[in-house]
PDB file of C-alpha atoms in Angstrom:
ATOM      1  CA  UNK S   1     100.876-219.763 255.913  1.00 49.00           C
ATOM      2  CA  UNK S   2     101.810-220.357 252.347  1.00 47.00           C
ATOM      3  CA  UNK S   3     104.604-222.434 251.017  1.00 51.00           C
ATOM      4  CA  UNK S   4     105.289-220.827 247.888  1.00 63.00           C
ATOM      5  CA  UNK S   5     107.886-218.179 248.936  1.00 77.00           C
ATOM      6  CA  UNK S   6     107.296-214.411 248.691  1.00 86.00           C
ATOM      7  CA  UNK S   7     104.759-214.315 246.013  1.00 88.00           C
ATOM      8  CA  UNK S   8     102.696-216.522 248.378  1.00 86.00           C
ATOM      9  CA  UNK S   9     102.980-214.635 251.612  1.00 89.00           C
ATOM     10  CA  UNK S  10     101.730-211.095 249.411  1.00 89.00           C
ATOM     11  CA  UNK S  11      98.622-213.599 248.701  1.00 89.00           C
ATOM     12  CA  UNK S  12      98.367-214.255 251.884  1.00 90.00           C
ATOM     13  CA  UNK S  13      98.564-210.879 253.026  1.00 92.00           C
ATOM     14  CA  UNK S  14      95.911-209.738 250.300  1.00 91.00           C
ATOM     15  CA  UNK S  15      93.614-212.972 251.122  1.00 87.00           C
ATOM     16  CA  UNK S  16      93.964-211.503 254.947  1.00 91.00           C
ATOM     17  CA  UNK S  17      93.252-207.591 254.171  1.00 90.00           C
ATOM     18  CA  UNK S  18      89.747-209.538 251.905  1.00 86.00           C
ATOM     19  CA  UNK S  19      88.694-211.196 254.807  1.00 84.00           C
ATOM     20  CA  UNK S  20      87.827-207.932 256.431  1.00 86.00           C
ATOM     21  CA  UNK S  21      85.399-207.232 254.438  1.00 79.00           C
ATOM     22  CA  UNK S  22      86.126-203.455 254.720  1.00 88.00           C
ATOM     23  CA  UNK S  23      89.127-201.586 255.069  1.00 92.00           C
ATOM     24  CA  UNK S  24      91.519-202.374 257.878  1.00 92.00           C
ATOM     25  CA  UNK S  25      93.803-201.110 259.960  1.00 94.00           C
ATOM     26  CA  UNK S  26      97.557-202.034 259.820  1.00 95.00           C
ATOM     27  CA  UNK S  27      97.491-202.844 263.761  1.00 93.00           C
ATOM     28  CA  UNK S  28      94.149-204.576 262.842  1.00 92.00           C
ATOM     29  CA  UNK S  29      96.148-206.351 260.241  1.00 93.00           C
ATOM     30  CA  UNK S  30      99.095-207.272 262.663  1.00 93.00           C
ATOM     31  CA  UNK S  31      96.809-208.690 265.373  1.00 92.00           C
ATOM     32  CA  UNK S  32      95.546-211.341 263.574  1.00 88.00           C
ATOM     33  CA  UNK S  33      98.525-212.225 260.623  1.00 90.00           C
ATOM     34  CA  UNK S  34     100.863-215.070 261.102  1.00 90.00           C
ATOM     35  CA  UNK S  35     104.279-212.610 259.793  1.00 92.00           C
ATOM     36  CA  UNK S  36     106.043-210.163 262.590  1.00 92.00           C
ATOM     37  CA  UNK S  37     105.476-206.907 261.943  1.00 94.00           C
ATOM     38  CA  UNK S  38     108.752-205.933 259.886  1.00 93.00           C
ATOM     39  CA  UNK S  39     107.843-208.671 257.010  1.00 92.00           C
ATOM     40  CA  UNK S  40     104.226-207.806 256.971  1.00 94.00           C
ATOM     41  CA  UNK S  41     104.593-203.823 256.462  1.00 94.00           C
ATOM     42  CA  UNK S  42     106.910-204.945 253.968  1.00 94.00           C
ATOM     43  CA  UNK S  43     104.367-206.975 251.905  1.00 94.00           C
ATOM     44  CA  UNK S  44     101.770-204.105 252.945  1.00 94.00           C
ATOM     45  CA  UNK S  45     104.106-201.758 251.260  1.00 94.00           C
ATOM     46  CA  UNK S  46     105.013-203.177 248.130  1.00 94.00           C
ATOM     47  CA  UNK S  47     101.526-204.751 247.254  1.00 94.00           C
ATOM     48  CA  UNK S  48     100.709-200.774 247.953  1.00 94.00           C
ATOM     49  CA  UNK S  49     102.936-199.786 245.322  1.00 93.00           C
ATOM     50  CA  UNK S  50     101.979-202.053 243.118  1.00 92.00           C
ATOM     51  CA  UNK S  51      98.208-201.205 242.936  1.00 91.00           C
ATOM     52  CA  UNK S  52      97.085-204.542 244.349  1.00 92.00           C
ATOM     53  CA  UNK S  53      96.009-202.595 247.436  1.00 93.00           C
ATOM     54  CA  UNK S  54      95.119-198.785 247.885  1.00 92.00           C
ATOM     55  CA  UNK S  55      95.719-196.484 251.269  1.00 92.00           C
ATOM     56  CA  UNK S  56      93.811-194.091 252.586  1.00 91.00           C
ATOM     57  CA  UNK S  57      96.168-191.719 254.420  1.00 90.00           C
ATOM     58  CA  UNK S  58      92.992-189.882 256.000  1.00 89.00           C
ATOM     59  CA  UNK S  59      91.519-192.698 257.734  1.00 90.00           C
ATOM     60  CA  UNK S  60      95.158-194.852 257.756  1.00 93.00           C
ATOM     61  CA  UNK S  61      93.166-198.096 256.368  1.00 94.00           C
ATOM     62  CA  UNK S  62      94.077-200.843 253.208  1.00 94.00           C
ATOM     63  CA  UNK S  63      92.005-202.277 251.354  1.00 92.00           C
ATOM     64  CA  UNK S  64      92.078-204.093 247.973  1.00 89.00           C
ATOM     65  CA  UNK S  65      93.469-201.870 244.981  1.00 88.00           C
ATOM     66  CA  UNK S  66      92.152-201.212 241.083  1.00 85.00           C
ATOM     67  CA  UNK S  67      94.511-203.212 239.632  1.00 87.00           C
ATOM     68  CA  UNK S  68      93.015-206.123 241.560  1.00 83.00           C
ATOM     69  CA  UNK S  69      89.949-204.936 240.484  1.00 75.00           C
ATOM     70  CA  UNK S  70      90.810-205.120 236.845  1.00 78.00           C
ATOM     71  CA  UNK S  71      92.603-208.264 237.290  1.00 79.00           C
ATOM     72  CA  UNK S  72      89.680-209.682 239.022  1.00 72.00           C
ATOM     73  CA  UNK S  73      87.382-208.292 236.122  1.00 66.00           C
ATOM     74  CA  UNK S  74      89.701-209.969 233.278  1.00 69.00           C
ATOM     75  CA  UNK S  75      90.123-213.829 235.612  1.00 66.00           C
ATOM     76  CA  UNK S  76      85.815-213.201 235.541  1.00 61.00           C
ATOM     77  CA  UNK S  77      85.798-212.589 231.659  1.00 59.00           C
ATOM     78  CA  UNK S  78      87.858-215.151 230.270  1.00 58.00           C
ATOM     79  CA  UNK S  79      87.665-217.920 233.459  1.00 58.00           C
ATOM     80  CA  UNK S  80      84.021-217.766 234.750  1.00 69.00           C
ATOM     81  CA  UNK S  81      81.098-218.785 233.458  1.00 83.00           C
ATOM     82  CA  UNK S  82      79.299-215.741 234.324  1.00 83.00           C
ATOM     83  CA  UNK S  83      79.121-213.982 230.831  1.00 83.00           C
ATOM     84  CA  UNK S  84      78.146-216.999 228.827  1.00 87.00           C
ATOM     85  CA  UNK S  85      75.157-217.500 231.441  1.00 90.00           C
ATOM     86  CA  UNK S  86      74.143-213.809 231.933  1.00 89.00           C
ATOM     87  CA  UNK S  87      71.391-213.729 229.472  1.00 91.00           C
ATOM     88  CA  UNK S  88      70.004-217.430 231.183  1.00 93.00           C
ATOM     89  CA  UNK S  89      70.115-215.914 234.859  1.00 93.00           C
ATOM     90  CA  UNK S  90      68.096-212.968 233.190  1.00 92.00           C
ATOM     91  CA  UNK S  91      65.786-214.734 232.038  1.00 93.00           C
ATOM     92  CA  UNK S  92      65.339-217.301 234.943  1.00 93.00           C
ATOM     93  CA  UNK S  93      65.305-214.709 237.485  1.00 91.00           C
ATOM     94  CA  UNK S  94      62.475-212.797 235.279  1.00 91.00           C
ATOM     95  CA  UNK S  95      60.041-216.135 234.980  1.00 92.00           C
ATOM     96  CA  UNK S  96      60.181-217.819 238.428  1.00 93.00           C
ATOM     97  CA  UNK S  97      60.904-214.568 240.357  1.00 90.00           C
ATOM     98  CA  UNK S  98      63.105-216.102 243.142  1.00 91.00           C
ATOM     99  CA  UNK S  99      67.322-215.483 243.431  1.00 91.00           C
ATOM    100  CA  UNK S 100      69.212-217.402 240.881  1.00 94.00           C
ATOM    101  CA  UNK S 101      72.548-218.630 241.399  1.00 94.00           C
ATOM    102  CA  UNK S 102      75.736-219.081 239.236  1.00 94.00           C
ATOM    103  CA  UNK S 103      78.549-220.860 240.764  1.00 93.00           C
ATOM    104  CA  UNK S 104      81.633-223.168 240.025  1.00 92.00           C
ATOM    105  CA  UNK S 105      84.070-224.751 242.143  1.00 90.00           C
ATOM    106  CA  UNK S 106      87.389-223.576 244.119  1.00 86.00           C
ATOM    107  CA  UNK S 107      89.270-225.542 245.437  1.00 84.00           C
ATOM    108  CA  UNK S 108      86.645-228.030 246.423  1.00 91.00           C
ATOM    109  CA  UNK S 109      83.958-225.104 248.150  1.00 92.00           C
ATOM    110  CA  UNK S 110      81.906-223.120 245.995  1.00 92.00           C
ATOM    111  CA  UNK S 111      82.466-219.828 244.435  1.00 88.00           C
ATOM    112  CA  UNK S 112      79.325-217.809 243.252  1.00 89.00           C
ATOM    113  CA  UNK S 113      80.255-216.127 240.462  1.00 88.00           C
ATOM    114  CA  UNK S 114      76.522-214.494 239.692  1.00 89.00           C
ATOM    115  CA  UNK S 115      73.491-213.747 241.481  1.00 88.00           C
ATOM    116  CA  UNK S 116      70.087-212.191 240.438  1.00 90.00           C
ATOM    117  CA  UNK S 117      68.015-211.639 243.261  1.00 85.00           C
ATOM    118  CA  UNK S 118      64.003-212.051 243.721  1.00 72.00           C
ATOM    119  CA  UNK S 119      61.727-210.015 242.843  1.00 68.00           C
ATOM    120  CA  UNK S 120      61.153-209.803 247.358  1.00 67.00           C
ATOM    121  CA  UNK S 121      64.789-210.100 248.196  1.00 57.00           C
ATOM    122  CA  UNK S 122      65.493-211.606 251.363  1.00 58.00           C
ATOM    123  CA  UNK S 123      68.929-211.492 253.521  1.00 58.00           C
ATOM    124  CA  UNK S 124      71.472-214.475 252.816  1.00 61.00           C
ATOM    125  CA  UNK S 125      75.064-215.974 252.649  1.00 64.00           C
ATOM    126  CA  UNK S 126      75.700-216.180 249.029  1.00 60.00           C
ATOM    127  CA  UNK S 127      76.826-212.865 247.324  1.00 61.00           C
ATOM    128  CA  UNK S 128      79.038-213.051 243.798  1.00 63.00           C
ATOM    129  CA  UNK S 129      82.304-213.472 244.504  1.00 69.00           C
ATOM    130  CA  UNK S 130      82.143-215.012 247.912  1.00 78.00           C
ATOM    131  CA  UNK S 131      82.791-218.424 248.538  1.00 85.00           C
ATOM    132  CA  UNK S 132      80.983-220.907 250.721  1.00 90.00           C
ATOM    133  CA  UNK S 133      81.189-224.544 251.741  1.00 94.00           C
ATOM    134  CA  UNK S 134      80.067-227.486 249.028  1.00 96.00           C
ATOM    135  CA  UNK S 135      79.103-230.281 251.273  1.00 97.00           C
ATOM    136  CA  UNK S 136      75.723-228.164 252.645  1.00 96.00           C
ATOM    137  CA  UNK S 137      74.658-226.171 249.617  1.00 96.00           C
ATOM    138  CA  UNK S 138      72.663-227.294 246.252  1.00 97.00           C
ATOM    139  CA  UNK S 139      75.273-226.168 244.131  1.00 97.00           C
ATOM    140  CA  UNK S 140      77.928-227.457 245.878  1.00 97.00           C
ATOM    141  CA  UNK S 141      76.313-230.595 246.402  1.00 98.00           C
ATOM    142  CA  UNK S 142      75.000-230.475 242.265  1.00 98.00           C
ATOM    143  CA  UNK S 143      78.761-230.247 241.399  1.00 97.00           C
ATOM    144  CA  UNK S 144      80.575-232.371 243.588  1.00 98.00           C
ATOM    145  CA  UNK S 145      77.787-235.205 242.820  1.00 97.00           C
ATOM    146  CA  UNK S 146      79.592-235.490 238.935  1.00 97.00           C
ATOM    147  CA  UNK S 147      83.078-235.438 240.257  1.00 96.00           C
ATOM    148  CA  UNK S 148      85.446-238.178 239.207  1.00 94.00           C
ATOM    149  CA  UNK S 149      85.891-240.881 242.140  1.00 94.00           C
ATOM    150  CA  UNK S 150      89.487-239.562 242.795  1.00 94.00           C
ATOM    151  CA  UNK S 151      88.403-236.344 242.632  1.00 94.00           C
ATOM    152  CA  UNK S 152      85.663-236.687 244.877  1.00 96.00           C
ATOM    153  CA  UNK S 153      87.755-238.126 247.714  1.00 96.00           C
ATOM    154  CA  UNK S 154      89.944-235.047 247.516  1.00 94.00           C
ATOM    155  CA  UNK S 155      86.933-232.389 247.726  1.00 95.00           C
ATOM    156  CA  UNK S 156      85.327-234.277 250.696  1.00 96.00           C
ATOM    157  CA  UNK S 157      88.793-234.440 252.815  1.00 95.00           C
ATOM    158  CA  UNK S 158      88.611-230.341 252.359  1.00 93.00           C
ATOM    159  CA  UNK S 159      84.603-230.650 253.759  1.00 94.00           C
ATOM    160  CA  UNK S 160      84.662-229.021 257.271  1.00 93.00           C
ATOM    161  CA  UNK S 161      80.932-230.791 258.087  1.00 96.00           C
ATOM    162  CA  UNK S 162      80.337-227.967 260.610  1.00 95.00           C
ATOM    163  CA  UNK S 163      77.126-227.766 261.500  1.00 96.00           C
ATOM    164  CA  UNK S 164      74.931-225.123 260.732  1.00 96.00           C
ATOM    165  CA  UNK S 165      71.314-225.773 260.936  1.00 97.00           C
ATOM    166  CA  UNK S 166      69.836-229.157 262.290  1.00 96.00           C
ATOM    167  CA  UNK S 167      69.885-229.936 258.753  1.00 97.00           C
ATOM    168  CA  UNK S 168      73.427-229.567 257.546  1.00 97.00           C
ATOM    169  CA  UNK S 169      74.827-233.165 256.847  1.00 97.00           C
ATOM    170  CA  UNK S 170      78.028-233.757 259.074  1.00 96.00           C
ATOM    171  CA  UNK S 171      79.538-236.807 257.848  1.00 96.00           C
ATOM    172  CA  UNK S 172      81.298-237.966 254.404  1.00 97.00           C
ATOM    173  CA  UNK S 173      78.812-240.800 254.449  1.00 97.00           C
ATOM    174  CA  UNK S 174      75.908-239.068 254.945  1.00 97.00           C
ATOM    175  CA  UNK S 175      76.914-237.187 252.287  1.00 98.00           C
ATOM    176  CA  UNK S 176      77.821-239.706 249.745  1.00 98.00           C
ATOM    177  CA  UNK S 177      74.396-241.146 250.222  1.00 98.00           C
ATOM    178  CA  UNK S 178      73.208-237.754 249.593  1.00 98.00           C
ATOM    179  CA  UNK S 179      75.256-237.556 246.182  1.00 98.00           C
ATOM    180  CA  UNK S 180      73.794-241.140 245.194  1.00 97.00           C
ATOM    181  CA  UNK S 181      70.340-239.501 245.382  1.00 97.00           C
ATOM    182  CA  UNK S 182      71.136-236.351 243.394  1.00 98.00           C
ATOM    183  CA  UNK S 183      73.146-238.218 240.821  1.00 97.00           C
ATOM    184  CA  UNK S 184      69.637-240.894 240.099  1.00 96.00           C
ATOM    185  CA  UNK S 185      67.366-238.035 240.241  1.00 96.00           C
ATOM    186  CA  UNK S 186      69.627-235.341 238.360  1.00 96.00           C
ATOM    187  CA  UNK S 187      69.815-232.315 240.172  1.00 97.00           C
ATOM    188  CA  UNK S 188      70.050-231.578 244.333  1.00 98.00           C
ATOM    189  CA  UNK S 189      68.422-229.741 247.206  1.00 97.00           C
ATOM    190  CA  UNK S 190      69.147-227.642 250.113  1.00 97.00           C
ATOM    191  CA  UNK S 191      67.069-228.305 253.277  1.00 97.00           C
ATOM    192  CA  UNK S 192      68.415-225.597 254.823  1.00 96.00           C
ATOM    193  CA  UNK S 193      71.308-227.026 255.327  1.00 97.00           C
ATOM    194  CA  UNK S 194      73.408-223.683 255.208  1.00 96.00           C
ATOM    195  CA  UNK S 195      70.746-221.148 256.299  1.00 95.00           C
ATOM    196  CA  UNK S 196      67.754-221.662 258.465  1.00 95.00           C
ATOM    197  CA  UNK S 197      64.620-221.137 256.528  1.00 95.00           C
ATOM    198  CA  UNK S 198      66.658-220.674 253.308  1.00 95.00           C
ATOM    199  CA  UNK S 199      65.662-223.648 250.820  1.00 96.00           C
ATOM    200  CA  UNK S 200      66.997-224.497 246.715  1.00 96.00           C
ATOM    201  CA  UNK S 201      66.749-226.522 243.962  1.00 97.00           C
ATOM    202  CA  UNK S 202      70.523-226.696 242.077  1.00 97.00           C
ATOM    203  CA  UNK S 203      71.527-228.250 238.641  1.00 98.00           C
ATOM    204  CA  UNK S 204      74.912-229.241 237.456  1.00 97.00           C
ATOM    205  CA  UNK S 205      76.111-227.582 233.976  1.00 96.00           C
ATOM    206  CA  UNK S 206      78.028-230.608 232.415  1.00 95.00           C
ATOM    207  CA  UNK S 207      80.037-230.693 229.267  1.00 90.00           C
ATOM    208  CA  UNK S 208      79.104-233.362 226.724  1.00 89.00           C
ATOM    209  CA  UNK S 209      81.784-235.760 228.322  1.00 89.00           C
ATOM    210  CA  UNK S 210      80.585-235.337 232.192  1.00 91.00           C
ATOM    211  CA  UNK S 211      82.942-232.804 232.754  1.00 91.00           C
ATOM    212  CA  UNK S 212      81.704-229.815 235.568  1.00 94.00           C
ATOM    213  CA  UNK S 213      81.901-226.411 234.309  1.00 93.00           C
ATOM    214  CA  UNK S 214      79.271-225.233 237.567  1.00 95.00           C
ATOM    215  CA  UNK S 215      75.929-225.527 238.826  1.00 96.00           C
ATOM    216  CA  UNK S 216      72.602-223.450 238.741  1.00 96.00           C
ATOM    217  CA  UNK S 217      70.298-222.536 241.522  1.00 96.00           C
ATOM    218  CA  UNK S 218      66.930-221.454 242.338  1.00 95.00           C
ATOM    219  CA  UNK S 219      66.858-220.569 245.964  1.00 93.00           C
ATOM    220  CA  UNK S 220      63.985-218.834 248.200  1.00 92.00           C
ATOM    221  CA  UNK S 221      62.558-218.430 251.466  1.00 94.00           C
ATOM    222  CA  UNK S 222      60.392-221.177 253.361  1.00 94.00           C
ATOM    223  CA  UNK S 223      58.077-218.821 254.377  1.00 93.00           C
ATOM    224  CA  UNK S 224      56.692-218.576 250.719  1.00 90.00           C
ATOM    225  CA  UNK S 225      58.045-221.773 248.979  1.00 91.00           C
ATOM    226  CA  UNK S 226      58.383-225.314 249.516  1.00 95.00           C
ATOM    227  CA  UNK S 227      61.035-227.822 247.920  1.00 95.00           C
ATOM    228  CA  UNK S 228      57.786-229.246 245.905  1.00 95.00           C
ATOM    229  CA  UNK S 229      57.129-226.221 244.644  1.00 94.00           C
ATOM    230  CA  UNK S 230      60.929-225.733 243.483  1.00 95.00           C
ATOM    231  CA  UNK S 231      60.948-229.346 241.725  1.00 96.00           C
ATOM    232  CA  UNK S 232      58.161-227.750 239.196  1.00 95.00           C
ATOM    233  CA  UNK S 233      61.245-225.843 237.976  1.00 96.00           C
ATOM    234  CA  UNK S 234      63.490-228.851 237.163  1.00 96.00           C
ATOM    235  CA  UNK S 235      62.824-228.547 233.611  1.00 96.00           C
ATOM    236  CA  UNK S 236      63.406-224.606 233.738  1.00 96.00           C
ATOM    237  CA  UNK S 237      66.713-225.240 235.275  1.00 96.00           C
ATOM    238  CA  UNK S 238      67.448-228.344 233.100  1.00 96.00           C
ATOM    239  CA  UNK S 239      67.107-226.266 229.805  1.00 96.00           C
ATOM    240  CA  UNK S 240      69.131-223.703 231.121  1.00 96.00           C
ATOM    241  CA  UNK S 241      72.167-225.948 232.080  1.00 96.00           C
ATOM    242  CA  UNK S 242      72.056-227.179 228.977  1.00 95.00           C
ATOM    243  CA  UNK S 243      72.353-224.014 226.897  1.00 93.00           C
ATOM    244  CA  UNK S 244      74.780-222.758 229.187  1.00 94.00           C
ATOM    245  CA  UNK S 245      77.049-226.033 228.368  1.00 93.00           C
ATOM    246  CA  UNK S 246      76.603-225.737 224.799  1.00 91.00           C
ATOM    247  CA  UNK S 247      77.284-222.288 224.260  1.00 88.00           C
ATOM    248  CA  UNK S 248      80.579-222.871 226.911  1.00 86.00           C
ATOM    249  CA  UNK S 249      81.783-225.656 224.682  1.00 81.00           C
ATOM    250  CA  UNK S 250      83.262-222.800 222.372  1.00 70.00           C
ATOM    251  CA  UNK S 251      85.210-221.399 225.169  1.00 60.00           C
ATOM    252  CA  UNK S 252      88.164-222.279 226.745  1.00 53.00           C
ATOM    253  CA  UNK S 253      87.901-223.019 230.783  1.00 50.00           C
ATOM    254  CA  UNK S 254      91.281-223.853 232.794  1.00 47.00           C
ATOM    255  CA  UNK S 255      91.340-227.631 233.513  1.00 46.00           C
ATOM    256  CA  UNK S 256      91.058-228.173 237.390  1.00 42.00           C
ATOM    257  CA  UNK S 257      93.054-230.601 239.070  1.00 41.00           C
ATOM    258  CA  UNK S 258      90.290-231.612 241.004  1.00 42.00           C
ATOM    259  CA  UNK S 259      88.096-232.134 237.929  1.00 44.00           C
ATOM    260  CA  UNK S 260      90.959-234.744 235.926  1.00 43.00           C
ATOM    261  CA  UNK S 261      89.759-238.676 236.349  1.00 40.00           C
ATOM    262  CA  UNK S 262      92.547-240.511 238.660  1.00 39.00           C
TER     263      UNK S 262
END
C-alpha cells in the first residue's frame, strides 16, 4: 500500500488493474486489492473519469485509458532513451540478426524500454515496457556494475535473488563477485540466469563522467548461439553504447536518486 495519500492509492489502483495484463473485472479487482470495496470503486471511478482508465460497459472490464497512453508516450519521448537509440537498435538488429535490447533502470530492476526482435524470433520475458529483475539479467547486471557504492547497496537490498534457473545467482555476494568481473572485462553475460536456454551479451551506456543512462543487449537462443559466439560482438555493442551516450549528452535525463554518489 502506498504512503503518499490519495494520489498514491489511484497509482496503486492503476499499477493493480496493469498487472492483469488484460482487462479485469471489478470483483477481479476487489479479490486481490488491499482497499474495501467502497474506497476502491471510488478510485475505479474517478481514474475512469479522468481518462487514466477506460470501461467497457459490454463486457463490464477496466483497463488502462488513452490519456495514460499519451502520458506514457510523452514520459517515453522526453525520459527514455529509446528515440536517441532507435536508429542503433536498427541497425544492430539488421547486422547480427538476434533480439536487441534497450533498457534503463527503475527503481533498482530493469525497465526495457525497446526491443527489436531476431530475424527467428523465439518466446521470452522481456517485452518494452515491462520490467524485470537486475540481479539475473545482462542489462541489469551491465548497469548496476557502474553504480556508485551507496547506490549499489540500495539496488541490491531491493534484489529478490529468487531463483529461476540453476543458474540465477542467489546471493549479494555472489553477485558482487559477478559485478567485479563485468566491471574488469567491460560488459556482462546472462547464463541463463532468467530464462532457461535464453543466453546475452549486455553493455552499459555511460556518460563521459560514469554516470548510467542504460544498457544494451544482444540476446538469443542456446540452441543456435553460444556466449563465445556473442563476445565476437563486443565491439558491435561497444560502438553502439558509445554513440548512444554521445548523442544523449545533448538531452536532458531526470537525475535518479539511486544514480547520485553518497
Amino acid at each position: 500500500m502506498s504512503g503518499d495519500g490519495t494520489v498514491g492509492k489511484a497509482l496503486d489502483v492503476l499499477d493493480q488493474v496493469a498487472s492483469f495484463d488484460r482487462p479485469v473485472r471489478f470483483g477481479q479487482l476487489l479479490e486481490t486489492s488491499c482497499y474495501p470495496k467502497a474506497t476502491l470503486y471510488r478510485f475505479v471511478q474517478t481514474l475512469t473519469n479522468q481518462g487514466m482508465l477506460m470501461y467497457d460497459a459490454d463486457r463490464q472490464t477496466y483497463a488502462l485509458g488513452m490519456r495514460l497512453v499519451r502520458l506514457a508516450h510523452k514520459a517515453w519521448t522526453h525520459s527514455s532513451l529509446a528515440p536517441i537509440a532507435r536508429h542503433h537498435l536498427d541497425l544492430l538488429s539488421s547486422s547480427l540478426g538476434e533480439t536487441v535490447h534497450l533498457a534503463q533502470m527503475d527503481s533498482s530492476q530493469v525497465l526495457y524500454v525497446d526491443k527489436r526482435n531476431a530475424a527467428q524470433p523465439v518466446e521470452m520475458y522481456s517485452q518494452a515496457g515491462r520490467v524485470g529483475p537486475a540481479y539475473c539479467t545482462g542489462v541489469g547486471k551491465a548497469m548496476l556494475a557502474h553504480l556508485t557504492e551507496s547506490a549499489l547497496a540500495r539496488a541490491i537490498e531491493q534484489q529478490s535473488f529468487h531463483r529461476f534457473t540453476d543458474s540465477t545467482l542467489t546471493s549479494e555476494t555472489a553477485l558482487r563477485e559477478e559485478l567485479d568481473a563485468i566491471r574488469a572485462r567491460g560488459y556482462a553475460f546472462d547464463r541463463e540466469e532468467h530464462e532457461p536456454g535464453i543466453i546475452c551479451i549486455a553493455m552499459p551506456i555511460l556518460t563521459n563522467a560514469g554516470r548510467v543512462l542504460g544498457a544494451l543487449s544482444v540476446t538469443g537462443p542456446t540452441m543456435r548461439r553460444t556466449l563465445a559466439e556473442m563476445e565476437n560482438w563486443v565491439p558491435q555493442l561497444r560502438a553502439a553504447s558509445e554513440d548512444i551516450a554521445r548523442e544523449a549528452a545533448a538531452w536532458r535525463f531526470p537525475d535518479m536518486d539511486q544514480q547520485k554518489a553518497g
